[in-house]
Coordinates of C-alpha atoms in Angstrom, one line a residue:
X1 CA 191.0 189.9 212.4
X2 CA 193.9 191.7 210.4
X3 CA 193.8 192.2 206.9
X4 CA 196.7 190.4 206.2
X5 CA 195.1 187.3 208.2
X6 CA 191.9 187.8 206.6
X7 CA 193.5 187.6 203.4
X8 CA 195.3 184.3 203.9
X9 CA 192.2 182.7 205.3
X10 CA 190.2 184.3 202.5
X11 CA 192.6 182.5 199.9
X12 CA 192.7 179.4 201.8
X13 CA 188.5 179.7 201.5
X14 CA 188.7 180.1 198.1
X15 CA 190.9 176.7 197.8
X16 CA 188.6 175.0 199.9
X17 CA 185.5 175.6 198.4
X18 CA 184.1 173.7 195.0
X19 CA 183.0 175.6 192.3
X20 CA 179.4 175.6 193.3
X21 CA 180.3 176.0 196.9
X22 CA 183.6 175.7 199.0
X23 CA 185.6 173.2 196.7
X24 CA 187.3 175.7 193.8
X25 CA 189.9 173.1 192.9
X26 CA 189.1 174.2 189.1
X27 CA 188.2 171.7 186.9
X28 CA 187.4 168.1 187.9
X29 CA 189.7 165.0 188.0
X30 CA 190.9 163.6 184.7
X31 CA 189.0 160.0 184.1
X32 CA 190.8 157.7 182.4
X33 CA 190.4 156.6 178.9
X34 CA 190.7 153.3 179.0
X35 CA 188.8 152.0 182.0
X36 CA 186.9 154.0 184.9
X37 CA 188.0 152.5 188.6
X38 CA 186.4 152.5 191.9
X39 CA 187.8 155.6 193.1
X40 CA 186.9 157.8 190.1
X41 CA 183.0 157.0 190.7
X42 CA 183.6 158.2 193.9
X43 CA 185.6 161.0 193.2
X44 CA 182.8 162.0 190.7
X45 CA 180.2 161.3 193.4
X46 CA 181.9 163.7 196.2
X47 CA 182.5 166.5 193.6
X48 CA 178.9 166.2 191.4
X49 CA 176.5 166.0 194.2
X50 CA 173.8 168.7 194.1
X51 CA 173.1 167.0 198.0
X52 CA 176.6 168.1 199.4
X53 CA 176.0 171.5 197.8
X54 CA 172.8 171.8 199.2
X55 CA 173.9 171.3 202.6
X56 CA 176.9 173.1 202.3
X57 CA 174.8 175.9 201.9
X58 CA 173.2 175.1 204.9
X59 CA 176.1 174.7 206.9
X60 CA 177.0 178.3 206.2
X61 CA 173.3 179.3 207.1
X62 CA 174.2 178.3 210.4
X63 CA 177.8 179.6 210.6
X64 CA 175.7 183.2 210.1
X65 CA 173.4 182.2 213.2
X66 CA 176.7 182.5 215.1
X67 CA 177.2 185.9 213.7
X68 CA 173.8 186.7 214.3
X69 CA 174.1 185.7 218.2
X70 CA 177.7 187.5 218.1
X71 CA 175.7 190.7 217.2
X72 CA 173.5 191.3 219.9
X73 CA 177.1 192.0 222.3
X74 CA 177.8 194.4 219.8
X75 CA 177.3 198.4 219.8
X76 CA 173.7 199.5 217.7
X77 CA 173.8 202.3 215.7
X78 CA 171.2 204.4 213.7
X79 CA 170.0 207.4 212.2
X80 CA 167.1 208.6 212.2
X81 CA 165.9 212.0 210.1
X82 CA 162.5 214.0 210.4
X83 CA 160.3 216.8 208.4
X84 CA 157.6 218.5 210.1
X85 CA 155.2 221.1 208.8
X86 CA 153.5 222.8 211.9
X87 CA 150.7 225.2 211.1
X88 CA 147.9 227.1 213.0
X89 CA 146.1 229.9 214.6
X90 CA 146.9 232.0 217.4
X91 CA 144.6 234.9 218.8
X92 CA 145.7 237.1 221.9
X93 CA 142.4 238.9 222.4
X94 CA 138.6 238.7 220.6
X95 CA 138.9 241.7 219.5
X96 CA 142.0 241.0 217.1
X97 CA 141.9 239.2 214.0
X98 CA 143.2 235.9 214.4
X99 CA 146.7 235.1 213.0
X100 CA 147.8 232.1 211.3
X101 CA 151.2 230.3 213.0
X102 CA 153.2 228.2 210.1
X103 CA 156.8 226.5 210.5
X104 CA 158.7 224.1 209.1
X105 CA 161.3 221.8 211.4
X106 CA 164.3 219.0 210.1
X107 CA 165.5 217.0 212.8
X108 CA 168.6 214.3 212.5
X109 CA 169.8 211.9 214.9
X110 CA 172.0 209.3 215.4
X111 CA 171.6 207.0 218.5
X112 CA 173.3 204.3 219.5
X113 CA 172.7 201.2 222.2
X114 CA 175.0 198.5 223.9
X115 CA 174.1 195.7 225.7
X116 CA 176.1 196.0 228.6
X117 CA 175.6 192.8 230.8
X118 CA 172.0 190.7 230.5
X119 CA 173.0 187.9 233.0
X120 CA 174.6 185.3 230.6
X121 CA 171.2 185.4 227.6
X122 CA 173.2 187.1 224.8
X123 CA 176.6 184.2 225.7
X124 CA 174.3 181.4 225.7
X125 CA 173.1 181.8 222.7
X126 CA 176.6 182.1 221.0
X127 CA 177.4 179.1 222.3
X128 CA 174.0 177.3 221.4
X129 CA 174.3 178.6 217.8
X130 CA 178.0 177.1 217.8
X131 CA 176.9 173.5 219.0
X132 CA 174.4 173.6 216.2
X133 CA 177.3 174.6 213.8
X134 CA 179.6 171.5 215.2
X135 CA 176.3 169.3 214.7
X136 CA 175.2 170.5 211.1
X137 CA 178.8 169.5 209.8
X138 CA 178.5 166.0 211.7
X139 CA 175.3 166.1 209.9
X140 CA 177.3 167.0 206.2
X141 CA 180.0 164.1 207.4
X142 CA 177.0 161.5 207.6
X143 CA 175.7 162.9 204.2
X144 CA 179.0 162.5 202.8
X145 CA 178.9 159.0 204.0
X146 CA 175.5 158.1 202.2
X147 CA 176.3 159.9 198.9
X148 CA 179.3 157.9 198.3
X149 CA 177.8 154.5 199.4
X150 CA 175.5 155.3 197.0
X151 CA 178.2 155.8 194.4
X152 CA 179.7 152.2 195.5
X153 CA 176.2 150.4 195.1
X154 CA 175.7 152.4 191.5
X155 CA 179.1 151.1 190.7
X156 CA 178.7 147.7 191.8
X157 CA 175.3 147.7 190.3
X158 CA 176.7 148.2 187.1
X159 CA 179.2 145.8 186.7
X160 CA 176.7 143.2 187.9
X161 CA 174.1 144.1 185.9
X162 CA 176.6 144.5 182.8
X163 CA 178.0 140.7 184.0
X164 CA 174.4 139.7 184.1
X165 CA 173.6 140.3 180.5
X166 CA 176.9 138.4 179.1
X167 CA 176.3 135.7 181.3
X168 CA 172.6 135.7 179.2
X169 CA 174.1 135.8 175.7
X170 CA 176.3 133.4 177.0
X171 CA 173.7 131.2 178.1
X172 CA 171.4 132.5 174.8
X173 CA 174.2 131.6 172.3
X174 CA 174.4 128.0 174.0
X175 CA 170.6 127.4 173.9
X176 CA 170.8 127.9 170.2
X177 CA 173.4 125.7 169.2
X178 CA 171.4 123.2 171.3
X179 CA 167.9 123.8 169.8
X180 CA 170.2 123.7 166.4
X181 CA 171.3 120.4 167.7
X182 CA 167.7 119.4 168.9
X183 CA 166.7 119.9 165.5
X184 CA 169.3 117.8 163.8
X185 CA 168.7 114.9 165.7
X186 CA 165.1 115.4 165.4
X187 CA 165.5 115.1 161.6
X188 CA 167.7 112.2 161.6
X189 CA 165.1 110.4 164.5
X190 CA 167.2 110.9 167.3
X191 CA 164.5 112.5 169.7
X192 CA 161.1 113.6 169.2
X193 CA 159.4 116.6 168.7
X194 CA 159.2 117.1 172.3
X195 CA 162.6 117.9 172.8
X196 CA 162.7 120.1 169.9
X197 CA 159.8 121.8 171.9
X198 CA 161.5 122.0 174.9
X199 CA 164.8 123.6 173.7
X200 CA 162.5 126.5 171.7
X201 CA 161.0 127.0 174.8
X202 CA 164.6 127.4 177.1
X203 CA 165.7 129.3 174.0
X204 CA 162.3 131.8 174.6
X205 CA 162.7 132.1 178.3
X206 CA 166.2 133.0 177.5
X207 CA 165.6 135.8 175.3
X208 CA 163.0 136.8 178.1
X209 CA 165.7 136.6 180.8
X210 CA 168.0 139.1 178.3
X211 CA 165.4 141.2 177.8
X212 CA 165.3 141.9 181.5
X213 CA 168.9 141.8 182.5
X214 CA 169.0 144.4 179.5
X215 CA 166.4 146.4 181.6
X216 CA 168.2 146.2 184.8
X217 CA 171.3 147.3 182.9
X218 CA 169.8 150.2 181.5
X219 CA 168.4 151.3 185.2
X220 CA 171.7 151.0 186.5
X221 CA 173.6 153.1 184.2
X222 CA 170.7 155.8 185.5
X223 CA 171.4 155.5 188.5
X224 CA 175.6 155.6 188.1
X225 CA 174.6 158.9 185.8
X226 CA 172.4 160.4 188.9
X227 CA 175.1 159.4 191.9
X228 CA 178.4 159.7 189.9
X229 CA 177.5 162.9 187.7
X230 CA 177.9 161.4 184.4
X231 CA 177.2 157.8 182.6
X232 CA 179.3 155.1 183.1
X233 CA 182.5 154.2 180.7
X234 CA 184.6 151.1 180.5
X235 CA 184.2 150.0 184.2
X236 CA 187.1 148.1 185.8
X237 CA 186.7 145.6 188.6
X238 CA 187.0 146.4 192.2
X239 CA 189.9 146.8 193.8
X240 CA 190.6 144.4 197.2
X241 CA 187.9 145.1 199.7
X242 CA 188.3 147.6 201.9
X243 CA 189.9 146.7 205.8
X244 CA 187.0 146.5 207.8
X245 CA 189.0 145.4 210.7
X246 CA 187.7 144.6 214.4
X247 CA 184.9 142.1 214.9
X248 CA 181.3 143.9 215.9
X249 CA 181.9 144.4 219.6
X250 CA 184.8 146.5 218.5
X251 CA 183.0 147.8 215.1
X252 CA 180.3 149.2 217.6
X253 CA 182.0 150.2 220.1
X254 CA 183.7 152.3 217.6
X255 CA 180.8 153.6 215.9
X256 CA 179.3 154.9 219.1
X257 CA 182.7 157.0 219.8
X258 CA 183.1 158.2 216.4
X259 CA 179.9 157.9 214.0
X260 CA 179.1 161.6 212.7
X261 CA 175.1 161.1 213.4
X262 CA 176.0 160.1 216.9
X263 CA 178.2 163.3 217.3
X264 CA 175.9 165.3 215.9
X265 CA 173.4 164.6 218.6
X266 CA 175.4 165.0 221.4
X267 CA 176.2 168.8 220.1
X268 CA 172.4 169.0 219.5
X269 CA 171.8 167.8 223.2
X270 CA 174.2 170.5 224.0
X271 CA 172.4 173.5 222.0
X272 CA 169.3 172.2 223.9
X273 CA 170.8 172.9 227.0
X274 CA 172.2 176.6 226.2
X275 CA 168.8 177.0 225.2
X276 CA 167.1 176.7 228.6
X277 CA 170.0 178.7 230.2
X278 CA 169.4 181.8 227.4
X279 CA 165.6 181.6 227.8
X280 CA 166.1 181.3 231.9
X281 CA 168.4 184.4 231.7
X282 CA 166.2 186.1 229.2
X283 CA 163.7 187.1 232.5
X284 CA 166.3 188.7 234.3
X285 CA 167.0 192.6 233.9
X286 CA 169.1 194.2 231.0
X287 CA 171.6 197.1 231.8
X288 CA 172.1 198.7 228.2
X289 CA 174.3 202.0 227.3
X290 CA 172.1 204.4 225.7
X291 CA 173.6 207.2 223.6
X292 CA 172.3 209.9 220.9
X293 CA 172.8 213.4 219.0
X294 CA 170.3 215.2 217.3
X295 CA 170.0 218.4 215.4
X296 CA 167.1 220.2 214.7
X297 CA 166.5 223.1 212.6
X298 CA 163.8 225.3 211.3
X299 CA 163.7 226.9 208.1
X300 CA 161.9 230.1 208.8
X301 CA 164.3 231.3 211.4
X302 CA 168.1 230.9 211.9
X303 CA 167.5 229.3 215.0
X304 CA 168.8 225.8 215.3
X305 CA 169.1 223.6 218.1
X306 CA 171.9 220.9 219.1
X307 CA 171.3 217.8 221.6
X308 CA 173.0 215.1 223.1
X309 CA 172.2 212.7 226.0
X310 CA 174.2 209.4 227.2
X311 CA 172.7 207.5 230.0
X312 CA 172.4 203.6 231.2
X313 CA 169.4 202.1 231.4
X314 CA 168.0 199.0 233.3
X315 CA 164.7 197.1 233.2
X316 CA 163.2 194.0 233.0
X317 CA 159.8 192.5 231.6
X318 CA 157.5 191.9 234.9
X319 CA 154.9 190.3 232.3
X320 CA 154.6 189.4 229.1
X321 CA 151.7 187.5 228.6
X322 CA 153.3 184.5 230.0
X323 CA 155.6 184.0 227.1
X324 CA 159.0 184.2 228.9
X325 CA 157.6 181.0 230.7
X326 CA 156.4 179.6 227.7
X327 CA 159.5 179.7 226.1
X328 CA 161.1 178.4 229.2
X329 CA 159.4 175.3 229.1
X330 CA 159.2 175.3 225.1
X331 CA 162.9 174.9 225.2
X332 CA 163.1 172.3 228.2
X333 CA 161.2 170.1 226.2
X334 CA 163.2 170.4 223.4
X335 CA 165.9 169.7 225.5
X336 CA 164.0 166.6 226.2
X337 CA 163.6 165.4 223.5
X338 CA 166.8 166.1 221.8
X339 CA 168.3 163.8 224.5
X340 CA 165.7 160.9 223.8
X341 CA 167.0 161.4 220.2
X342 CA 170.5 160.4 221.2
X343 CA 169.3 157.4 222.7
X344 CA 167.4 156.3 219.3
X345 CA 170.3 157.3 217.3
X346 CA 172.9 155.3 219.4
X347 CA 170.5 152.3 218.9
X348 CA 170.1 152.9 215.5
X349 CA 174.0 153.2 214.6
X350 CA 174.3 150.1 216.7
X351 CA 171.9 148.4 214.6
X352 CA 173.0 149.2 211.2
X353 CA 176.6 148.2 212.4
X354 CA 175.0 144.7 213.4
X355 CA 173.0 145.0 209.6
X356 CA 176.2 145.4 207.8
X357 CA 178.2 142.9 209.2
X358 CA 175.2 140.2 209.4
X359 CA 175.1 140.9 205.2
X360 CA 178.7 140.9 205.1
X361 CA 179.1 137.9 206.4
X362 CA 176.0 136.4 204.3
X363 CA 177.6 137.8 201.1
X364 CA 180.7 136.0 201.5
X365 CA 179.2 133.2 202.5
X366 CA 177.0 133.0 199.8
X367 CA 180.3 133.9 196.8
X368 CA 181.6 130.9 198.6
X369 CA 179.3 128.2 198.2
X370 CA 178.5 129.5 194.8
X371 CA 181.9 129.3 193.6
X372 CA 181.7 125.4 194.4
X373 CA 178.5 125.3 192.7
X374 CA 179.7 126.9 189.5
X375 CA 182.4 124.0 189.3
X376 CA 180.1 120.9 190.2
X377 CA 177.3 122.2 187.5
X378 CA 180.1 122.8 184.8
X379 CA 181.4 119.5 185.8
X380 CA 178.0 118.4 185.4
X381 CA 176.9 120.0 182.5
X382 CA 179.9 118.8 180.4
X383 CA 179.3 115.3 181.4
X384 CA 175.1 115.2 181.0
X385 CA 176.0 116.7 177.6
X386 CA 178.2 114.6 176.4
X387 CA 176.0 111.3 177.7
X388 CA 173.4 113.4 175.5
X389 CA 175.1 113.0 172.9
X390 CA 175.3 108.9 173.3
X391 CA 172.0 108.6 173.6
X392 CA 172.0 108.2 177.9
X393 CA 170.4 111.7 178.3
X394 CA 167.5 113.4 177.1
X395 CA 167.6 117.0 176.0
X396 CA 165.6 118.0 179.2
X397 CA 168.5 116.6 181.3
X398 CA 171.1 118.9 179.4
X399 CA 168.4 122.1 179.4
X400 CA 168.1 121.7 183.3
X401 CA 171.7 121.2 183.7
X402 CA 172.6 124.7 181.7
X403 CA 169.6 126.3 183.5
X404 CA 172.0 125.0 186.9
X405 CA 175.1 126.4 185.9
X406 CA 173.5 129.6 184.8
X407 CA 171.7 130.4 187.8
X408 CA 174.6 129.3 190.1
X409 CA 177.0 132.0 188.1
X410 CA 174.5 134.5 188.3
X411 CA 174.7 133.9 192.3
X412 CA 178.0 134.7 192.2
X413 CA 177.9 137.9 190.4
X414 CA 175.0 139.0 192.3
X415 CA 176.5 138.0 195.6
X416 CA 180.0 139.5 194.6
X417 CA 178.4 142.9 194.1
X418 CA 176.1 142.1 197.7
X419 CA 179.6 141.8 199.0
X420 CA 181.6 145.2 198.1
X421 CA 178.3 147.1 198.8
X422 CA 178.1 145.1 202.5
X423 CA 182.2 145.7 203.2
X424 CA 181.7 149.8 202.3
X425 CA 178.4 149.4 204.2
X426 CA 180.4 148.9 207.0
X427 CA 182.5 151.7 206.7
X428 CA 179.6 153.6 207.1
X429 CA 178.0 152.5 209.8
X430 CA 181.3 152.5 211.6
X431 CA 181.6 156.5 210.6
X432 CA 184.8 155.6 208.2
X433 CA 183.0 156.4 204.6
X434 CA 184.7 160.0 203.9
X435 CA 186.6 161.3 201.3
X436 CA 189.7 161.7 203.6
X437 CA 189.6 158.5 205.3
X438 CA 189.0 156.8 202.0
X439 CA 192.1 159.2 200.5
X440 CA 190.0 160.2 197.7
X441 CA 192.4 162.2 195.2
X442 CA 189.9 165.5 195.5
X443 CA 190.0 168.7 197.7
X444 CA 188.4 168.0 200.6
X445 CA 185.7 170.5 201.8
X446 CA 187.6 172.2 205.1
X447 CA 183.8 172.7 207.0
X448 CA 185.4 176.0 209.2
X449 CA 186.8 177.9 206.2
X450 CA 183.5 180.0 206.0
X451 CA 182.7 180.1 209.9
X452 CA 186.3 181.2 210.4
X453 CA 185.4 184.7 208.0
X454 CA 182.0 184.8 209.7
X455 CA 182.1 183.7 212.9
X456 CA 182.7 187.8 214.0
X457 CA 180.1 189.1 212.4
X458 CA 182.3 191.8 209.8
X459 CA 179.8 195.0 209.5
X460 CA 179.0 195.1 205.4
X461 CA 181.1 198.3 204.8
X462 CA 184.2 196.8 206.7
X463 CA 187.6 195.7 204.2
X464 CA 186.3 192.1 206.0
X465 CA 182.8 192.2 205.0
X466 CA 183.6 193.7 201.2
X467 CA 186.0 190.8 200.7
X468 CA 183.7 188.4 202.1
X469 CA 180.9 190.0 199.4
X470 CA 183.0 189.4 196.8
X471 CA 183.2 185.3 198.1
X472 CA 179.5 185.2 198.0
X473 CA 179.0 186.6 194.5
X474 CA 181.5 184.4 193.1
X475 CA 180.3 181.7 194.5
X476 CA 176.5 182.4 193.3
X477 CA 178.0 183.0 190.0
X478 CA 179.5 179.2 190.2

């Protein structure tokens, strides 16, 4: 690589990445003021999670097994330095004294190896490590997928959960004017002292039921604060639900083509394969270059010495223990069972693409039927009140018929929440969850930006492997 391409590529890395990792876009999206939508949630989601950063960080773990592999095709050098002290005795003859022998020798040399040809091992390898690369961001994709379903659910969970509690002061408001009213009658001898009872009773369950949607509340704002990256503002309502499109023949046939875990098998599959071919090869022989200079010197004399030998070298391990085999049949099996993995994914994808359209469907059936609910127990709650208040209804009839209408709105706003979560479900069981297919104003993490500087292994003292130094400190400093 040039230094003029490295450069581009190195600026385009640093627009790619976050500020933890591979996105450096600066600071984060603007939220607006007045009300928080949909698509900031999951804009805070794809830019706050410590999960995407964690396995960003793996992804370029494995981009450096490529350069690792990469490495072995490449020339070895070393040094290597010495100081020895010799000492001793010498005698010619018994009858002279003996004399005492002392030097002292330096010795440098630099040596140097290259694999010249090792019957496909070394290639393999690269090409295993880079199927693992394609599957580890397939793996990222599907991550991507969950984190922001998660932000949609948090979302969701909060409006429902905030609908929930005004729908109980709604209903807590109402129960007081009734006991109120209860109470009233009760002193003019309307009723008796049994419906007085009755409406302190719906008016303590009702304060129960607030203290508890108050709860939930309270937990979801957690969980919006753990998936988004910060606590929820004024939330709006949803947008229009998202295209699903296709019926579930077509919505699996897709997922199976396109869904990341699904891809992300198939490379592992492959990198199980280049394994048994690399550990096959590794039993054949290895013709290696073989170089090295050396000076030695000793310090009592002037005399020095200069050597220097280049040669080619071939051999091959007859036996090892049996590990060559081992490994051999290690790696088929992991082969194995790396394709019976595939299998199991396919059916589970399959499976969560028949889940989310079996709740879709249930959701909006259920938003349906409650929405003619809500109108036949408001129609029916005005009326039973109203007869109440002639005399031709008891105060339990109007309790129950509130208790109706409340429970039948609280259906809705449960089963509206049930159905955005089920429509983005399916998105992600289909493989269509992402920032960029959801067209998420953020800058999207490009996967091959650090694999691209890598991927050659650049030596540490290279312009390459300075520059890509200084991209590793800054990002450890984010």
């Amino acid at each position: 690589m040039s230094a003029n391409s490295f450069t581009k590529t190195l600026k385009r890395f640093a627009i790619a990445v976050p500020v933890s990792l591979v996105l450096a876009s600066g600071a984060a999206l603007p939220r607006p003021a007045s009300a928080e939508t949909l698509a900031d949630a999951l804009v805070g989601a794809y830019e706050h999670s410590g999960l995407l950063e964690q396995n960003r960080a793996l992804l370029r773990a494995a981009d450096e097994d490529v350069a690792t592999a990469k490495s072995a095709l490449k020339p070895v050098l070393r040094w290597a330095a010495g100081l020895t002290q010799s000492f001793g005795t010498t005698r010619s003859s018994s009858l002279l004294p003996a004399q005492s022998t002392e030097s002292l020798k330096a010795s440098i040399s630099l040596i140097g190896e290259l694999l010249l040809y090792d019957f496909g091992a070394s290639a393999y390898r690269i090409e295993g490590a880079k199927e693992t690369v394609l599957a580890t961001r397939q793996a990222l994709v599907n991550l991507e997928q969950q984190v922001l379903l998660r932000a949609v659910a948090a979302y969701m969970g909060v409006i429902e959960a905030s609908e929930t509690v005004e729908l109980r002061n709604n209903n807590l408001r109402l129960l007081t004017q009734e006991l109120r009213a209860a109470r009233d009658r009760f002193d003019v001898g309307e009723v008796t002292r049994t419906d007085v009872a009755l409406a302190e009773a719906q008016l303590a369950d009702a304060r129960s039921g607030l203290a508890g949607a108050e709860g939930t509340l309270l937990r979801a704002v957690e969980e919006y604060r753990n998936a988004v990256g910060h606590a929820p503002g004024n939330l709006s309502q949803p947008p229009s639900l998202p295209n699903i499109g296709g019926d579930l023949a077509s919505a699996k046939a897709l997922a199976v083509r396109t869904h990341p875990s699904i891809i992300a098998a198939q490379h592992q599959v492959a990198a199980a394969d280049l394994g048994v071919e690399a550990n096959e090869a590794a039993m054949a022989p290895r013709i290696t270059l073989n170089g090295q200079y050396g000076l030695n010197e000793t310090f009592d004399s002037e005399a020095y010495t200069r050597s220097g030998s280049v040669g080619v070298e071939v051999g091959q391990t007859i036996y090892q223990g049996g590990a060559l085999s081992s490994a051999v049949r290690s790696s088929m099996a992991q082969r194995d069972a790396q394709r019976a993995n595939l299998h199991v994914v396919r059916h589970d994808v399959e499976q969560e693409v028949g889940n989310a359209y079996a709740t879709l469907a249930s959701a909006r059936a259920q938003l349906e039927a409650s929405d003619r609910q809500i109108r036949a127990a408001r129609i029916a709650f005005r009326g039973i009140r109203e007869e109440a208040t002639l005399g031709a209804r008891t105060t339990l009839d109007v309790l129950d018929a509130e208790q109706s209408l409340l429970d039948a709105e609280s259906t809705r706003v449960s089963a509206r929440a049930n159905l955005y979560v089920a429509a983005y479900s399916v998105l992600a069981a289909t493989g269509r969850l992402t920032a960029q297919d959801l067209k998420l104003p953020v800058q999207i993490y490009d996967a091959g930006a650090y694999y691209n500087l890598v991927k050659d292994a650049p030596a540490k003292y290279s312009k390459e492997g300075q520059a890509l130094d200084r991209v590793l400190r800054a990002l450890q400093k984010d």
